[in-house]
Coordinates of C-alpha atoms in Angstrom, one line a residue:
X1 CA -32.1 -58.7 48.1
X2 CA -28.5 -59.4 48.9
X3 CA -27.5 -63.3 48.2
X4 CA -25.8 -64.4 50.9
X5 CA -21.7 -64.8 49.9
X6 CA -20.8 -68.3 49.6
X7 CA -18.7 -70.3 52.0
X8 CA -15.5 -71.2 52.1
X9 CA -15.0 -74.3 52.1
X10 CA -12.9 -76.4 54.9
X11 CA -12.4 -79.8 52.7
X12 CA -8.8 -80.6 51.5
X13 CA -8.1 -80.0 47.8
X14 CA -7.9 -83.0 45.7
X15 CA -4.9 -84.4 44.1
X16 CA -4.0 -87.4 41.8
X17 CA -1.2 -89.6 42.4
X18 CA 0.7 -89.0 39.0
X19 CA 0.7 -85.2 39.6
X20 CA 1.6 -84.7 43.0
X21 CA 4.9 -82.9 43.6
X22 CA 7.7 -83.5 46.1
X23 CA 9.6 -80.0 46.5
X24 CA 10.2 -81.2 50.2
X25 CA 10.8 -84.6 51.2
X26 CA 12.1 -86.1 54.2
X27 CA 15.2 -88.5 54.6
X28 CA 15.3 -90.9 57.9
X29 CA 18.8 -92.3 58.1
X30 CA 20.1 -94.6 61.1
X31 CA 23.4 -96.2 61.8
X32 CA 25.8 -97.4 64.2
X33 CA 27.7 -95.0 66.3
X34 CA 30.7 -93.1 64.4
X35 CA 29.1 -94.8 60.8
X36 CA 29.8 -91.1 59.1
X37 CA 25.5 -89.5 59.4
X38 CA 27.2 -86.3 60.8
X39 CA 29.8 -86.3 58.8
X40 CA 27.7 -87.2 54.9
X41 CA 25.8 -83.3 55.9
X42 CA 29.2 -82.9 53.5
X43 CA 27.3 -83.9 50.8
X44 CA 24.5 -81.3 51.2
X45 CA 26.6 -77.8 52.0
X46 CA 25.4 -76.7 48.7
X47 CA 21.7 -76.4 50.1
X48 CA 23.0 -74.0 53.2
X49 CA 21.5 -76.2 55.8
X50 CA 20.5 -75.5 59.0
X51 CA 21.2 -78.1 62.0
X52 CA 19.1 -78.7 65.1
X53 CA 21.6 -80.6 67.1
X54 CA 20.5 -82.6 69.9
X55 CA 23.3 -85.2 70.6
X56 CA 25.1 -84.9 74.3
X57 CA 28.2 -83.2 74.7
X58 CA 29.3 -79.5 74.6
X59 CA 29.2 -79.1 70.6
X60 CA 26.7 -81.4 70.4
X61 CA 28.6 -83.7 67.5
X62 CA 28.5 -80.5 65.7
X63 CA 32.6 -80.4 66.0
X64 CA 32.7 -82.8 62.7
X65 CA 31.7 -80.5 60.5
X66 CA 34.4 -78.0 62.2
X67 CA 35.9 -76.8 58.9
X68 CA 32.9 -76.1 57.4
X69 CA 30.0 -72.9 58.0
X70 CA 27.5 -74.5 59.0
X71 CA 24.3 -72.8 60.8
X72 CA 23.2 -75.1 64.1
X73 CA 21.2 -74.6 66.6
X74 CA 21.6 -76.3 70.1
X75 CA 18.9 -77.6 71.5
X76 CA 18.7 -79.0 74.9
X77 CA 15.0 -79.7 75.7
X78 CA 11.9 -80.7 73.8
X79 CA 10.5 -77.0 74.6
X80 CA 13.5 -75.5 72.9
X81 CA 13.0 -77.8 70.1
X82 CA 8.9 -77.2 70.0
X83 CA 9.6 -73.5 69.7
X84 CA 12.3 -73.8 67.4
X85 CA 10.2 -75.0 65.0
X86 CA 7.0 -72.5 65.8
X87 CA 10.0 -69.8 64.8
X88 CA 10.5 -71.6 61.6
X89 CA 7.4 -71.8 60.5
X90 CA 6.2 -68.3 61.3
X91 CA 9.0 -67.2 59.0
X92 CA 9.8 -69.5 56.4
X93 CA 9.2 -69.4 52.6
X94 CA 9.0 -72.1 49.9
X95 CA 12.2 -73.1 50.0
X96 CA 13.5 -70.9 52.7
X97 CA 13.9 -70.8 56.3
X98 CA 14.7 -68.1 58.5
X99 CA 15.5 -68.3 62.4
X100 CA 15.8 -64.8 64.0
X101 CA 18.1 -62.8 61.6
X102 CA 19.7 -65.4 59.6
X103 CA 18.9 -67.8 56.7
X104 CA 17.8 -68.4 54.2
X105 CA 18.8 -72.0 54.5
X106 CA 17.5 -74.6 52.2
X107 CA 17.3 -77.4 53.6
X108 CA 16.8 -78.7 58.0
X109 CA 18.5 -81.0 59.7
X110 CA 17.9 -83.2 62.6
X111 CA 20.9 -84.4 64.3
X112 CA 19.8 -86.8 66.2
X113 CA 15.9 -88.1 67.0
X114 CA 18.2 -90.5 69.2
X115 CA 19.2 -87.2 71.1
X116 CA 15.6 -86.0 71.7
X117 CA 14.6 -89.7 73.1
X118 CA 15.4 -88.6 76.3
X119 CA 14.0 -85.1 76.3
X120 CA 10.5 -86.9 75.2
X121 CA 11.2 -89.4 78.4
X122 CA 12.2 -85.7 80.6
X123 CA 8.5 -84.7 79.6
X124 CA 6.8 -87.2 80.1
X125 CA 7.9 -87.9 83.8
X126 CA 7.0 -83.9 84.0
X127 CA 3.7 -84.7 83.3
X128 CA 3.3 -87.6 85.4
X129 CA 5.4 -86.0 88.5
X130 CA 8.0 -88.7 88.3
X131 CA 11.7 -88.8 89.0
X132 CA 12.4 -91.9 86.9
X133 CA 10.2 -94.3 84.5
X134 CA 11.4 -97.6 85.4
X135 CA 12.0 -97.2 89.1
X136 CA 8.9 -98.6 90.6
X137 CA 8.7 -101.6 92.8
X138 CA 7.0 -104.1 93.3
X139 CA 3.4 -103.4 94.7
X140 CA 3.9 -99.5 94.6
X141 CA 0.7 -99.4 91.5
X142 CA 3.5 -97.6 89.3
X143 CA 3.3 -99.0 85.8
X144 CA 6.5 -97.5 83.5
X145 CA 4.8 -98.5 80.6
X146 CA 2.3 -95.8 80.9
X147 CA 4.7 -93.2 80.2
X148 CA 4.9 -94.5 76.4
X149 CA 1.5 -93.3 74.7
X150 CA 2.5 -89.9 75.5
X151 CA 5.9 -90.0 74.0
X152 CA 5.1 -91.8 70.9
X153 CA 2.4 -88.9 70.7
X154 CA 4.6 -85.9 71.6
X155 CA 6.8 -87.7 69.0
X156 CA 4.8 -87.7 66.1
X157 CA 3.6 -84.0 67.0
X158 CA 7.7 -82.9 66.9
X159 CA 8.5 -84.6 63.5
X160 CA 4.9 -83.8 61.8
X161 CA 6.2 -80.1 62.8
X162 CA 9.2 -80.3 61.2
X163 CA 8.1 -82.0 58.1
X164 CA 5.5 -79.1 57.5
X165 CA 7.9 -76.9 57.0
X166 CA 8.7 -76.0 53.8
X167 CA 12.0 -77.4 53.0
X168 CA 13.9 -80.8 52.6
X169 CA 14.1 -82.0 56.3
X170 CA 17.0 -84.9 57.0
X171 CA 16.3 -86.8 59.9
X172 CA 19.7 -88.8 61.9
X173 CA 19.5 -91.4 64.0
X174 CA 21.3 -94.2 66.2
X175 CA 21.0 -98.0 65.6
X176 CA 20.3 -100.3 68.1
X177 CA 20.1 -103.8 68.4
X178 CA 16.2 -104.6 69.2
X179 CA 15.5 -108.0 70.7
X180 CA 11.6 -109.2 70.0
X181 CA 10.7 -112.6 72.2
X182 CA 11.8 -115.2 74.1
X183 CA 14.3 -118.2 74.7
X184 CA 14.3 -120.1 71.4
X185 CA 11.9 -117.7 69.2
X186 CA 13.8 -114.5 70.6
X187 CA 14.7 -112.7 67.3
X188 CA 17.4 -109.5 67.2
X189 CA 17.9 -106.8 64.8
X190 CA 19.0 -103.4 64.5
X191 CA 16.9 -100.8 64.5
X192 CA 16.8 -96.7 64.9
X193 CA 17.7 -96.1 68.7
X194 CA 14.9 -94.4 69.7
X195 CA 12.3 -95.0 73.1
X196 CA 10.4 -97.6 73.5
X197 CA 9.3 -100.7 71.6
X198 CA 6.5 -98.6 68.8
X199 CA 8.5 -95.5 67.9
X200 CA 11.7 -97.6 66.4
X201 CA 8.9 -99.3 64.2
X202 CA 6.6 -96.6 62.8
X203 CA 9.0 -93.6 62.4
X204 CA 10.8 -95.1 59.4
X205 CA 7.9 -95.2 58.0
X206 CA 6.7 -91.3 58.1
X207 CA 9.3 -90.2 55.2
X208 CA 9.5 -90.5 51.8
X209 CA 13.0 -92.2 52.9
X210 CA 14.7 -94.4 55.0
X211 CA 17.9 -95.7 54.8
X212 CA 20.8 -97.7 56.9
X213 CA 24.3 -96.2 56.4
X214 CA 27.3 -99.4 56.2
X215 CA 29.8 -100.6 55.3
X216 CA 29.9 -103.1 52.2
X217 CA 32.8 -104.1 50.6
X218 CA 35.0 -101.2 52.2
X219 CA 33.0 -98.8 50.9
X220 CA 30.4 -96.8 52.9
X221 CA 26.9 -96.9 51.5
X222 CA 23.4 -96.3 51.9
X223 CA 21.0 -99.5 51.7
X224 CA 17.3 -98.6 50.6
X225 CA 16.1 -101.8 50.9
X226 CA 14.5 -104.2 53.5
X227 CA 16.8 -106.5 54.7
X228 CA 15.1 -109.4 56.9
X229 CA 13.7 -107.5 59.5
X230 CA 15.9 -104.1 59.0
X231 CA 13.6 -101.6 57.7
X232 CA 15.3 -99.6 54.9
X233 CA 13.1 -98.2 51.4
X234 CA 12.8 -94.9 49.5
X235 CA 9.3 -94.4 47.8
X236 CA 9.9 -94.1 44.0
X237 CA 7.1 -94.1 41.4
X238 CA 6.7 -97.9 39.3
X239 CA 9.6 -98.4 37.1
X240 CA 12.1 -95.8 38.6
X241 CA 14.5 -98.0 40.5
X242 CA 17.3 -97.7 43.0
X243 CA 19.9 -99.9 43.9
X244 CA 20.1 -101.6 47.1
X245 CA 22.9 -100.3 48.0
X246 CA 24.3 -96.6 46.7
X247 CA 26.6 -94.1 47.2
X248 CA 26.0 -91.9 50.4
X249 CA 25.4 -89.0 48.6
X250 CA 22.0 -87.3 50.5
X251 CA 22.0 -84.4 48.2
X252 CA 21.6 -86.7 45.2
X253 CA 19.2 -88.5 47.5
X254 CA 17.1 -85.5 47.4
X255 CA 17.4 -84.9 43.8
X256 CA 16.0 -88.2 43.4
X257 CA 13.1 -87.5 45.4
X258 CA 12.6 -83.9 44.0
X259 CA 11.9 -85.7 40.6
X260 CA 15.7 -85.4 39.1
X261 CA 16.2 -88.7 37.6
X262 CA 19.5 -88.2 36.5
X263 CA 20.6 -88.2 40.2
X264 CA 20.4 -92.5 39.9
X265 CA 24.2 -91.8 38.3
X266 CA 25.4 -89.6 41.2
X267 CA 24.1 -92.8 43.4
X268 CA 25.7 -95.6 41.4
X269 CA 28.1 -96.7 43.9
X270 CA 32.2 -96.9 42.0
X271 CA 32.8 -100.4 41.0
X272 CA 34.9 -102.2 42.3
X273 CA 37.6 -105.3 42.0
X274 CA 35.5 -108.1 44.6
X275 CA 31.8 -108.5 44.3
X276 CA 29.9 -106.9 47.2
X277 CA 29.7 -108.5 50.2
X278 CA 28.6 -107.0 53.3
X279 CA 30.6 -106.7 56.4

């Protein structure tokens, strides 16, 4: 008599917090307009990275980075982007990517999730057969606000796809200034510029990163902390810290995240004559 073969099982392996690896992690970095986020891909060229660029105009942003090689792919609409990353996937390695003939590139970028807001709003007035969100009238039973479940869905779908791939994954963004409440108790801060009132809020918190590029003390830098209601923090294990604010340096970023502890120097930020003071 035969036993029967056992089956496989479908549960997820187990893993303990103090052995968990990060060969991947994901960055979230937001700023003001013309704050440098293009421009600090500088500081990972050594990784071969590949850019997704999603920003308007006809190179896309992608003109800063003129006198460098740099692979990027322009993408136009959320299915562009959607299959972009199917190709990805069914081609990559650990560690490596590969779109059609080229690669392998070490790390992804996306340049902007501000620059795929609208293609999210494009798809979701597809699938409610709308010319606009937010021109209804009065009495007409059209309700804008309807249109947001589905794009903080779609959303999450695009960014979980991109963060599955196996590769460090740096995410740009736009700040805005995002007003909560009314008259007297009405609050403002900045935030990423992204649809909507949810996404700006729970996005920053998907990564092992987030940070706010600025300038302190005529120096550009990278904050990776909260300030008031500005959402900046980079998850490091108990006793590792990182200083609030550091030297835009992504690469060394990743280093830090990738376990390199001796990447904390290559994020001291220069000292300088005045104390810091943010401007």
């Amino acid at each position: 008599m035969t036993s029967p073969s056992p089956m496989r099982s479908s549960l997820p392996a187990l893993f303990f917090t103090d052995e968990m690896p990060r060969p991947y992690p994901t960055i979230f970095v937001y700023a003001i307009a013309g704050a440098g986020k293009t421009n600090a891909l500088r500081t990972v060229k050594h990784l071969n990275p590949l850019v997704l660029a999603t920003e308007d105009g006809q190179t896309k942003g992608m003109s800063t980075l003129g006198d460098l090689k740099i692979a990027a792919i322009l993408i136009d609409t959320l299915d562009q982007l959607t299959a972009v990353a199917s190709e990805l996937g069914a081609k990559s390695r650990p560690g490596e990517l590969y779109y059609e003939n080229n690669g392998p590139f070490g790390l992804l970028t996306l340049d902007s999730a501000t620059g795929v807001g609208p293609m999210l709003e494009d798809a979701a007035k597809k699938v409610k057969g709308w010319d606009m969100i937010w021109d209804g009238k009065k009495g007409d039973g059209k309700d804008p606000r309807m249109a947001y479940p589905y794009i903080n869905e779609k959303a999450r779908q695009v960014i979980r796809k991109l963060m599955a791939l196996p590769a460090p994954l740096i995410i740009t963004c736009r700040e805005q200034l995002m007003t909560e409440g009314e008259g007297p108790n009405a609050k403002s801060y900045a935030a990423p510029e992204l649809p909507g009132q949810k996404l700006p809020k729970v996005l920053p918190g998907w990564p092992e990163a987030t940070v706010r590029l600025r300038m302190v003390n005529g120096q550009r830098v990278m904050v990776t902390e909260n300030e008031g209601d500005v959402v900046a923090r980079v998850r490091l294990r108990e006793g590792l810290r990182l200083e609030k604010y550091c030297n835009l340096d992504f690469g060394a970023l990743l280093r830090l995240l990738q376990g390199d502890e001796s990447a904390l120097h290559d994020l001291k930020l220069k000292p300088v004559q005045a104390a810091l003071t943010p401007q």
